[in-house]
XYZ file of C-alpha atoms in Angstrom:
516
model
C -34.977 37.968 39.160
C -34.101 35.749 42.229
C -33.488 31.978 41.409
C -35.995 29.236 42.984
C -33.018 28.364 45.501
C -32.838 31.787 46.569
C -36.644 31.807 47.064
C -37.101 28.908 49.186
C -33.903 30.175 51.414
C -36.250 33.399 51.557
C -39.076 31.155 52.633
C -37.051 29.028 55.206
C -35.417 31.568 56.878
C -33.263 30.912 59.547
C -34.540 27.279 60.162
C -32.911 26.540 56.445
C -29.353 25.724 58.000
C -31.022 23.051 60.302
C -33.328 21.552 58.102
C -30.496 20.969 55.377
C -28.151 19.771 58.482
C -30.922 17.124 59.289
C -31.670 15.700 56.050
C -29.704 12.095 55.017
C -28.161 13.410 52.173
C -26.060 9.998 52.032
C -25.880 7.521 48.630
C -28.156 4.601 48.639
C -28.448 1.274 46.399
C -31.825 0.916 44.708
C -32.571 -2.736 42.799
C -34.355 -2.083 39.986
C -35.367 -4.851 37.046
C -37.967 -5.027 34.612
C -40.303 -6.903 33.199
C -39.654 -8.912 30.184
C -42.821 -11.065 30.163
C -45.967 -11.619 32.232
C -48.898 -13.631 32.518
C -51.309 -15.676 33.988
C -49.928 -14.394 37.575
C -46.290 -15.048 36.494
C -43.477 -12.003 35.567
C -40.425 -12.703 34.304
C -37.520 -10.258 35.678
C -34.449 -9.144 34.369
C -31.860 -6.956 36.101
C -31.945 -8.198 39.300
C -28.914 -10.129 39.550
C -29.090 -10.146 43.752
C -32.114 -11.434 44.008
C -32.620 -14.616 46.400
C -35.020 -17.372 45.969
C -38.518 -16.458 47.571
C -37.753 -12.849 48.080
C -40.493 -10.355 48.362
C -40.418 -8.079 44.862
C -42.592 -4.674 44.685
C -44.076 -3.737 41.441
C -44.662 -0.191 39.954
C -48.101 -0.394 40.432
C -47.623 -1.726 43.954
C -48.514 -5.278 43.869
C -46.154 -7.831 45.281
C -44.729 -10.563 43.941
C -42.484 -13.273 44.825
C -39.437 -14.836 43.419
C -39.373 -18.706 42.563
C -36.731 -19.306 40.461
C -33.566 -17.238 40.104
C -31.048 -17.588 37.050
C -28.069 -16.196 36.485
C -29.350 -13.301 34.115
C -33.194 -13.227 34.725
C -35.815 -14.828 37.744
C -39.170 -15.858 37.485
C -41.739 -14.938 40.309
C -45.373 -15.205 40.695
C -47.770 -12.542 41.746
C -49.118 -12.682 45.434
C -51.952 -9.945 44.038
C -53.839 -9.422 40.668
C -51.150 -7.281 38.963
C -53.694 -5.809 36.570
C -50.897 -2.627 35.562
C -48.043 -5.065 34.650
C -46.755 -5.096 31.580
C -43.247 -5.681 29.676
C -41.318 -2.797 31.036
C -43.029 -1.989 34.575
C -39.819 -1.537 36.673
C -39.823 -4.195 39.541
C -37.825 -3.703 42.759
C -35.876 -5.959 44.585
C -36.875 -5.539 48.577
C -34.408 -8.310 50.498
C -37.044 -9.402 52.377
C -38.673 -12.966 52.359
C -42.548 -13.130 53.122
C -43.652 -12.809 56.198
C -47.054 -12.792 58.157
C -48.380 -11.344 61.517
C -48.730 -13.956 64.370
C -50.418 -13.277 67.689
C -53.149 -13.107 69.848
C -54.463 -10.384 67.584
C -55.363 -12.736 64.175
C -58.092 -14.793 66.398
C -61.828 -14.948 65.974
C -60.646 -13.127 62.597
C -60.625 -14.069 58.597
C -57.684 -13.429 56.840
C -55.814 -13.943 53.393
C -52.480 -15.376 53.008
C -50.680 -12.344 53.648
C -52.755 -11.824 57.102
C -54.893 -9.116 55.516
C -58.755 -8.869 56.902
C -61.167 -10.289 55.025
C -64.098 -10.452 57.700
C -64.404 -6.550 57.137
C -63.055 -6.128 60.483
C -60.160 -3.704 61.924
C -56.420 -3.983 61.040
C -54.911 -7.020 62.522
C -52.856 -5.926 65.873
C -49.975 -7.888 65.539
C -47.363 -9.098 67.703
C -44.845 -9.732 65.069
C -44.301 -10.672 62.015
C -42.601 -14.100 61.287
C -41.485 -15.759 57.888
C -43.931 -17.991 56.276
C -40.872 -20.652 55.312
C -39.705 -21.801 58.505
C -37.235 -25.452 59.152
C -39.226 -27.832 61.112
C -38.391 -28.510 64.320
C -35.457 -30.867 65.311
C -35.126 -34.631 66.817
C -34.004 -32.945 70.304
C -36.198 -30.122 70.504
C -39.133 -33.120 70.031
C -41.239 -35.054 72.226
C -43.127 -38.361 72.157
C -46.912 -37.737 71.359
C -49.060 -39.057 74.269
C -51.672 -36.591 75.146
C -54.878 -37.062 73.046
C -56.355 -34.738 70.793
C -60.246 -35.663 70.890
C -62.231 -35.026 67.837
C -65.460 -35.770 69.501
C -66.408 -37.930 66.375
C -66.782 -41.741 68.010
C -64.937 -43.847 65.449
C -61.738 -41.888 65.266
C -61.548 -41.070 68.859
C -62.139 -44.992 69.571
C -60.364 -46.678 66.794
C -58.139 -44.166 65.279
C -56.793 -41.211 68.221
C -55.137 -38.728 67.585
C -52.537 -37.521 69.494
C -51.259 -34.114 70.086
C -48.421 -33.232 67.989
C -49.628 -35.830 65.540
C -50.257 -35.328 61.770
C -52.996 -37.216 60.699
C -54.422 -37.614 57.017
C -58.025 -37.277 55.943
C -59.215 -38.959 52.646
C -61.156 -39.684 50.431
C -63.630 -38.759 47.585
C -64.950 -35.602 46.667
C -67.945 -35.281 49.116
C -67.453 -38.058 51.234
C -67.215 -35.502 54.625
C -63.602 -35.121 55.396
C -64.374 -31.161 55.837
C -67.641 -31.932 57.784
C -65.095 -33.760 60.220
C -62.484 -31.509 60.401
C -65.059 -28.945 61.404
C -66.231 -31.199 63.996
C -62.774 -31.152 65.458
C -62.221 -27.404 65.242
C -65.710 -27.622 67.152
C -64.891 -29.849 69.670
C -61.863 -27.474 70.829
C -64.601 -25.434 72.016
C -63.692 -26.341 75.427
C -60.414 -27.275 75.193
C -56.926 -25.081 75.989
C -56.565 -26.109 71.664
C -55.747 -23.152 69.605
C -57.432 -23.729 66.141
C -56.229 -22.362 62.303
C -58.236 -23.297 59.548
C -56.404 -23.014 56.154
C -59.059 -23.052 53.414
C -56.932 -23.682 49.507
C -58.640 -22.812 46.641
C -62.301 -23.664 48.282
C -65.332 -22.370 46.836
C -66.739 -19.291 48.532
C -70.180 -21.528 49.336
C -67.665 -23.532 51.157
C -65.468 -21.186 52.977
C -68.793 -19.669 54.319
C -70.672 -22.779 55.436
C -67.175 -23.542 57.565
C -66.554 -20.044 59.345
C -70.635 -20.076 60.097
C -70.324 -23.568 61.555
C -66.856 -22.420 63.128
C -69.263 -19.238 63.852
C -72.438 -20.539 65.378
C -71.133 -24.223 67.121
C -67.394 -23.626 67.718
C -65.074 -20.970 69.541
C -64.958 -18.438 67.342
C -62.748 -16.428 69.593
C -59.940 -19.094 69.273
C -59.788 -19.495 66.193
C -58.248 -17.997 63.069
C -59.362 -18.812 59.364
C -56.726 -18.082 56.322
C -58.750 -18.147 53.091
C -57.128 -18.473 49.424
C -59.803 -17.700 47.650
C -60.305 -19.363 44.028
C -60.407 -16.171 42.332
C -56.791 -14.835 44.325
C -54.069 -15.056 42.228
C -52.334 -18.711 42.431
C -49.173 -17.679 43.820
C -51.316 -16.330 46.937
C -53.143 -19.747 47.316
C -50.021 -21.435 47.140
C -48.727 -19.699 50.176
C -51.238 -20.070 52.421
C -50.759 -23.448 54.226
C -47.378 -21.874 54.972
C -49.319 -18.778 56.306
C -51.653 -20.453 58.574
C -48.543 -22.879 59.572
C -46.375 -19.605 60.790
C -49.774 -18.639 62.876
C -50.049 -22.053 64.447
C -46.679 -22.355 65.168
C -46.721 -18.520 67.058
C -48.768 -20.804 69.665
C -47.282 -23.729 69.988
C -43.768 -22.243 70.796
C -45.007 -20.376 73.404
C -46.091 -24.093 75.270
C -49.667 -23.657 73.891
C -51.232 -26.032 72.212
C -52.746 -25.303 68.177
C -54.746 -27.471 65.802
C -53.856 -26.654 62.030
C -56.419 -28.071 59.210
C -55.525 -28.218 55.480
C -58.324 -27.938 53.477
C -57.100 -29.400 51.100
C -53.414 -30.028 49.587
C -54.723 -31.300 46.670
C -55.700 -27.883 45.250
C -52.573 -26.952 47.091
C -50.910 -29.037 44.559
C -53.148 -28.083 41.669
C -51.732 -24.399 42.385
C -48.612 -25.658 42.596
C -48.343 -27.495 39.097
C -50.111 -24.592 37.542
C -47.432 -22.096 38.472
C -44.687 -24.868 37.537
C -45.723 -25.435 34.307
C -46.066 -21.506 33.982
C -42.484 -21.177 35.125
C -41.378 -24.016 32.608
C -40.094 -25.863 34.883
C -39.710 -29.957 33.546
C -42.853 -32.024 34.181
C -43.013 -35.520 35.778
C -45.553 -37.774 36.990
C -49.188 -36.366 36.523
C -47.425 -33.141 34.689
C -46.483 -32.635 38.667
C -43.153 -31.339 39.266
C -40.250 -32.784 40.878
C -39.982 -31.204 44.178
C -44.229 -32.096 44.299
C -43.320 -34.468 47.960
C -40.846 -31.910 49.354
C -42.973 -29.310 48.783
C -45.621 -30.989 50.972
C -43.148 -32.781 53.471
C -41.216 -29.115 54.722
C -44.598 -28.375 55.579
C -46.188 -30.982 57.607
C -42.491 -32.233 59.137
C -43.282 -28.308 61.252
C -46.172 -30.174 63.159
C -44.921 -31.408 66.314
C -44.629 -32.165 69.779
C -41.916 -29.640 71.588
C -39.140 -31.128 74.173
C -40.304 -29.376 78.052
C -36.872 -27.936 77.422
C -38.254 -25.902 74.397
C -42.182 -25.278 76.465
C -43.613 -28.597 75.328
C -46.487 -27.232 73.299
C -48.226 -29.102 70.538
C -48.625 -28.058 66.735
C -51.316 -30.943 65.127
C -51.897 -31.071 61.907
C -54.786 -32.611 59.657
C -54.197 -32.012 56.049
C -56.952 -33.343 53.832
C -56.764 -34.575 50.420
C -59.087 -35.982 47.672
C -59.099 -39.295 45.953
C -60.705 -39.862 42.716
C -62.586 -42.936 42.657
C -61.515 -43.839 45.635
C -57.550 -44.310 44.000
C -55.322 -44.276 46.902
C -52.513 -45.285 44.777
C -52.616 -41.848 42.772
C -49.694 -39.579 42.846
C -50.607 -37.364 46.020
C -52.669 -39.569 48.218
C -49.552 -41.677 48.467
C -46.837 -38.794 48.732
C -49.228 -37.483 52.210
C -49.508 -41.297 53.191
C -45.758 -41.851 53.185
C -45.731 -37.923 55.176
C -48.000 -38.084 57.856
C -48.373 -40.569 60.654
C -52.054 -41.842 59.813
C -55.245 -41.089 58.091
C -58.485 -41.445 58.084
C -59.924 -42.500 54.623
C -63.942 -42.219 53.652
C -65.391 -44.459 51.715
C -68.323 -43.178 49.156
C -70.000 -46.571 49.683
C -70.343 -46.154 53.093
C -71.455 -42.578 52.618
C -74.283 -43.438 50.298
C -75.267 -46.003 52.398
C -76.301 -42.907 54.853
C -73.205 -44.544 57.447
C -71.725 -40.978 58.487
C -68.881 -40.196 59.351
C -68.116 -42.461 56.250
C -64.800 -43.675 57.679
C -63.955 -47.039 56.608
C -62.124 -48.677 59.671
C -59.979 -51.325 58.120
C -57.678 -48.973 55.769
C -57.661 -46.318 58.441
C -54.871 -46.360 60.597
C -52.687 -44.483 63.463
C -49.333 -44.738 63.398
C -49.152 -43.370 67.153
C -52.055 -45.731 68.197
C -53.576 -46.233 70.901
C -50.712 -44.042 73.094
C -52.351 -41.051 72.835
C -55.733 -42.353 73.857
C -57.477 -41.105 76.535
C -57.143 -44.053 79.752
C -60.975 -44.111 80.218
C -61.859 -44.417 76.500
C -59.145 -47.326 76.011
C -60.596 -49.081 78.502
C -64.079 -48.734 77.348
C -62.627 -49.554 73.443
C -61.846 -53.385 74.177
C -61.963 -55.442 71.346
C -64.577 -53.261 69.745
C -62.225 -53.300 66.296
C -61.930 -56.292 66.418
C -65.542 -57.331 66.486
C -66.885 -54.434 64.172
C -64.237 -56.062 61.448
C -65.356 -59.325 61.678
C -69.284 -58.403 61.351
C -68.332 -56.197 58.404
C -67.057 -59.572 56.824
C -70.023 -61.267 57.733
C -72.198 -59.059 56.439
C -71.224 -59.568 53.030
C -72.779 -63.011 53.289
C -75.885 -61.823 54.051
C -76.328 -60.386 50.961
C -76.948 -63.774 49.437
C -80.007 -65.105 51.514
C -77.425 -67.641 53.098
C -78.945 -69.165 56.035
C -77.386 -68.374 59.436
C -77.118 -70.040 62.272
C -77.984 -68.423 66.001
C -74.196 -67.799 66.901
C -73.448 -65.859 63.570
C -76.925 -64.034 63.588
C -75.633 -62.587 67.378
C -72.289 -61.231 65.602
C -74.364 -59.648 62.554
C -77.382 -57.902 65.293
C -73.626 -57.050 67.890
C -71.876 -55.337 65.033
C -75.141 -53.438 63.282
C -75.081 -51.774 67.089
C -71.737 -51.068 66.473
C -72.372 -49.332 63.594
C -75.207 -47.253 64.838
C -73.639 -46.726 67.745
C -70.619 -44.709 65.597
C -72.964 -42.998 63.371
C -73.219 -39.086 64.166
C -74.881 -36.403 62.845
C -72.369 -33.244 62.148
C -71.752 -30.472 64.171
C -72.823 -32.724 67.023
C -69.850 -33.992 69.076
C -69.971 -35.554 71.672
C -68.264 -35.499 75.201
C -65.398 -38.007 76.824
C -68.039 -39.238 79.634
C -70.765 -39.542 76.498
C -68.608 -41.594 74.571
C -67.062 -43.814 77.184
C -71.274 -44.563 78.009
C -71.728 -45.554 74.438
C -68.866 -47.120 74.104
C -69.474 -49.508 77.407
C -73.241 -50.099 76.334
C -71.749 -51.591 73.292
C -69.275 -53.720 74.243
C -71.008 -55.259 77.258
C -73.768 -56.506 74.263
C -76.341 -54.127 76.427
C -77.574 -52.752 73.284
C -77.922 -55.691 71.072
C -81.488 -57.259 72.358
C -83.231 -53.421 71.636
C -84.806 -52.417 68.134
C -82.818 -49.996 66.093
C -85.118 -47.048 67.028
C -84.895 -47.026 70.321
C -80.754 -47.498 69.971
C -81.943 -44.501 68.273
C -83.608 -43.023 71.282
C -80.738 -44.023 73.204
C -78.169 -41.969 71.668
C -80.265 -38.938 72.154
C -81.102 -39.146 75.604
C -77.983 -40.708 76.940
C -76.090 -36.898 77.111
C -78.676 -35.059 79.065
C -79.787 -38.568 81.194
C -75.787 -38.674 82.508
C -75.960 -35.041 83.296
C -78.960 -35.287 85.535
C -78.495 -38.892 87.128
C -75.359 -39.750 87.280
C -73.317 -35.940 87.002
C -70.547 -37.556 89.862
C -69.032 -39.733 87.449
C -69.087 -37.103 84.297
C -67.452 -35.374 86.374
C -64.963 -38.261 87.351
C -64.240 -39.200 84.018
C -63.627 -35.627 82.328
C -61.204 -34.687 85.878
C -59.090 -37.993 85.475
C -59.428 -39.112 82.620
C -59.464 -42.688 83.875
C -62.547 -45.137 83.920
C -62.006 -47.032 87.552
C -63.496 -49.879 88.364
C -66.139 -47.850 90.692
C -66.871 -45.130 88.190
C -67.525 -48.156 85.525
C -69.763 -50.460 88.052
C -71.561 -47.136 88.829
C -71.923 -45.938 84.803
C -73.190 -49.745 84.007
C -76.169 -49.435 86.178
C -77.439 -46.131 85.039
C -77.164 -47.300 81.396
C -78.995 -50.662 82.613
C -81.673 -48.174 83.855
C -82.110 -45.998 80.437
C -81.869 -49.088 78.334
C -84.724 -51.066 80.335
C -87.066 -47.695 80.062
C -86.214 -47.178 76.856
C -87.025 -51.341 75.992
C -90.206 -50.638 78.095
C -91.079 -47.782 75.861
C -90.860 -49.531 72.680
C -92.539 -52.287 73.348
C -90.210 -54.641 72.398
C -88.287 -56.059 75.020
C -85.619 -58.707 74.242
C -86.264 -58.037 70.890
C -83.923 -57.096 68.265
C -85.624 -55.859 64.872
C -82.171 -55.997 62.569
């Protein structure tokens, strides 16, 4: 009876001495460890003495998983996928690879997961490459200075707290105060802009994510954008890795001398995730049961936001990470670590929010460490002392309260700064234009708004847009071309806004009048 070798020679024929000659019959080195506990998204490995800290590790059942601590005998690493067919025993296999993620033209206009899978249903991502999600920041010399703006199209930060490009700015405050309704603003905004924009949503409810990609969806660019989603019911090591996901995208576009916008939404679930997989890992607890390494954690991060040298293309990575308080603490652990990181923030008070003042952004603990550098020419000229004047009638306001008597010079301050504040109240999803602002901004200052009744201020902000684009479109288009507010463009601007505001004074029936 002929053996099986002796068969398949049979079956071959005379192609058997070339198939045999091609085949790699050389030895190879196979890692292979196995599982000596698991849980709650976290495996600990033994036999894998050549693993290196956050290497990629492939399961039996073919999730992933990646290392985070690496003894001498055993390593602990947490799951990137459910793992539902690990157990003690499942053989584990060392790759040598680190994680890594597509970048490219290819991720935009889609939804994606921390390992720049589709989630949006779509095709397979085309990518260009694929780059490591842990990347060193940027050096001092490959830096520049920040000094071109970033506009937001939300009044009070583009007036009293710009942003520049290349900046990292914070944004907090209380749960439900609107830091994401203003972040989506300034993904918006880019709609018309050469800005690049990557949305990194941590940990955020699924009612959330949604609302943002169909407001990115139906007001934004779309097409520019990309949106990395951790979803709360993905395993934690997965929503731990994606603000380093959506950073490697970003940065694809800024090192190319493009320009890319990077939200956080939000590092403190970030951190959450973080202490949840420390604490699984055993690893010694400190303040708030955080971990040590909590701040660098957060700081190798955000210090990969920045403004490139021309030498290196000069593009622009900015970055807006957003936290949450908790009563408004902004002492706590967290809110100060991001403070002491980035070079700003924006912080939103709850009182003002319930009020119905939105954006909710308190002006007097917000601040810009760049300042007013970045700020458009036109719009720091139309700013003047508008801070200053908007703090001192918040002051004053607090005396009102009381039924205190005023006298004619202080009830002028209270009626200037309560057109302050109207004038920087906005709905969402509604920003507004350089020439817009700079109109609201001069009708303001110049006290052309304090002697009409709140409704028709009212009136004013809704009509002033279209009025400027069919009376005055010469010096829209001035302003948004240089940027600068001359003296002719302002003379000009003044005297269409002194034509709305006596029509709309007219209309009301109330003129010289100021009702509040």
């Amino acid at each position: 009876m002929p053996s099986s070798h002796d068969a398949i020679r049979d079956w071959l024929g005379e192609a058997a001495p070339r198939i045999v000659g091609a085949l790699d019959l050389g030895a190879s080195i196979e890692h292979i460890g196995r599982v000596t506990r698991f849980g709650d998204g976290v495996a600990s490995i033994a036999g894998l003495p050549l693993t290196r800290f956050g290497e990629l590790l492939s399961f039996e059942d073919g999730s992933v998983g990646l290392s985070l601590s690496v003894d001498q005998d055993s390593l602990d690493c947490v799951l990137l996928e459910a793992g539902n067919g690990i157990t003690a025993g499942t053989k584990v296999y060392g790759t040598g690879k680190v994680a890594r993620v597509p970048v490219g033209e290819g991720l935009l206009g889609r939804v994606v997961d921390a390992l720049g899978r589709p989630l949006d249903g779509g095709p397979p991502i085309q990518a260009t490459r694929h780059d490591p999600v842990e990347r060193p920041a940027p050096g001092i010399l490959d830096r520049d200075l920040i000094t071109e703006p970033l506009m937001t199209g939300v009044t009070v930060v583009d007036s009293m707290i710009p942003l520049g490009r290349g900046q990292r700015a914070l944004l907090l405050g209380d749960r439900k105060t609107g830091k994401t309704a203003l972040a989506v603003d300034a993904v918006v905004n880019q709609r018309h802009s050469d800005v690049v924009c990557i949305y990194a949503l941590i940990g955020q409810k699924n009612t959330t994510s949604e609302h943002v990609v169909d407001a990115i969806t139906r007001h934004g660019c779309r097409e520019r954008t990309i949106i990395v989603v951790g979803e709360p019911s993905a395993a934690p090591g997965a929503q731990w890795l994606v603000p380093y996901a959506a950073c490697t995208m970003a940065e694809y576009f800024r090192d190319r001398g493009q320009h890319a916008l990077l939200i956080l939404d939000d590092l403190s679930k970030h951190a959450i995730v973080y202490r949840e997989l420390s604490l699984l890992l055993r690893r010694p607890p400190g303040r708030e049961a955080y971990p040590g390494d909590i701040f660098y954690i957060h700081s190798r991060l955000l210090e990969r936001a920045a403004k490139l040298s021309p030498e290196r293309g000069g593009g622009s990575l900015t970055a807006l990470p957003i936290v949450e308080t908790q009563a408004g603490n902004l002492s706590a652990y967290i809110p100060t670590n991001l403070i002491s990181i980035t070079d700003g923030q924006v912080y939103f008070e709850p009182r003002l929010f319930y009020e119905g003042q939105k954006p909710a952004v308190n002006v007097g603990l917000s601040v810009s460490r760049v300042g007013a550098k970045t700020q458009a020419p036109a719009l720091k000229r139309a700013v003047g002392r508008l801070k200053l004047d908007y703090a001192q009638f918040v002051e004053l306001e607090v005396f009102t309260r009381f039924g205190a008597m005023l006298d004619e010079r202080t009830s002028r301050r209270i009626t200037h700064g309560r057109r302050i504040r109207a004038v920087l109240a906005q709905p969402q999803l509604a920003p507004r234009s350089l020439a817009s602002q700079i109109a609201l901004l001069l009708a303001v200052t110049e006290g052309k708004l304090d002697d009409l009744a709140e409704d028709a201020v009212e009136q004013f902000k809704t009509e002033l847009p279209g009025y400027l684009e069919s009376v005055s479109p010469q010096i829209v288009a001035r302003i948004e071309s240089d940027l600068e507010l001359r003296d002719d463009t302002r003379h000009d601007m003044l005297i269409a806004l002194d034509r709305l505001i006596a029509r709309l004074a007219v209309a009301s029936n109330a003129p010289g009048a100021g009702h509040g």
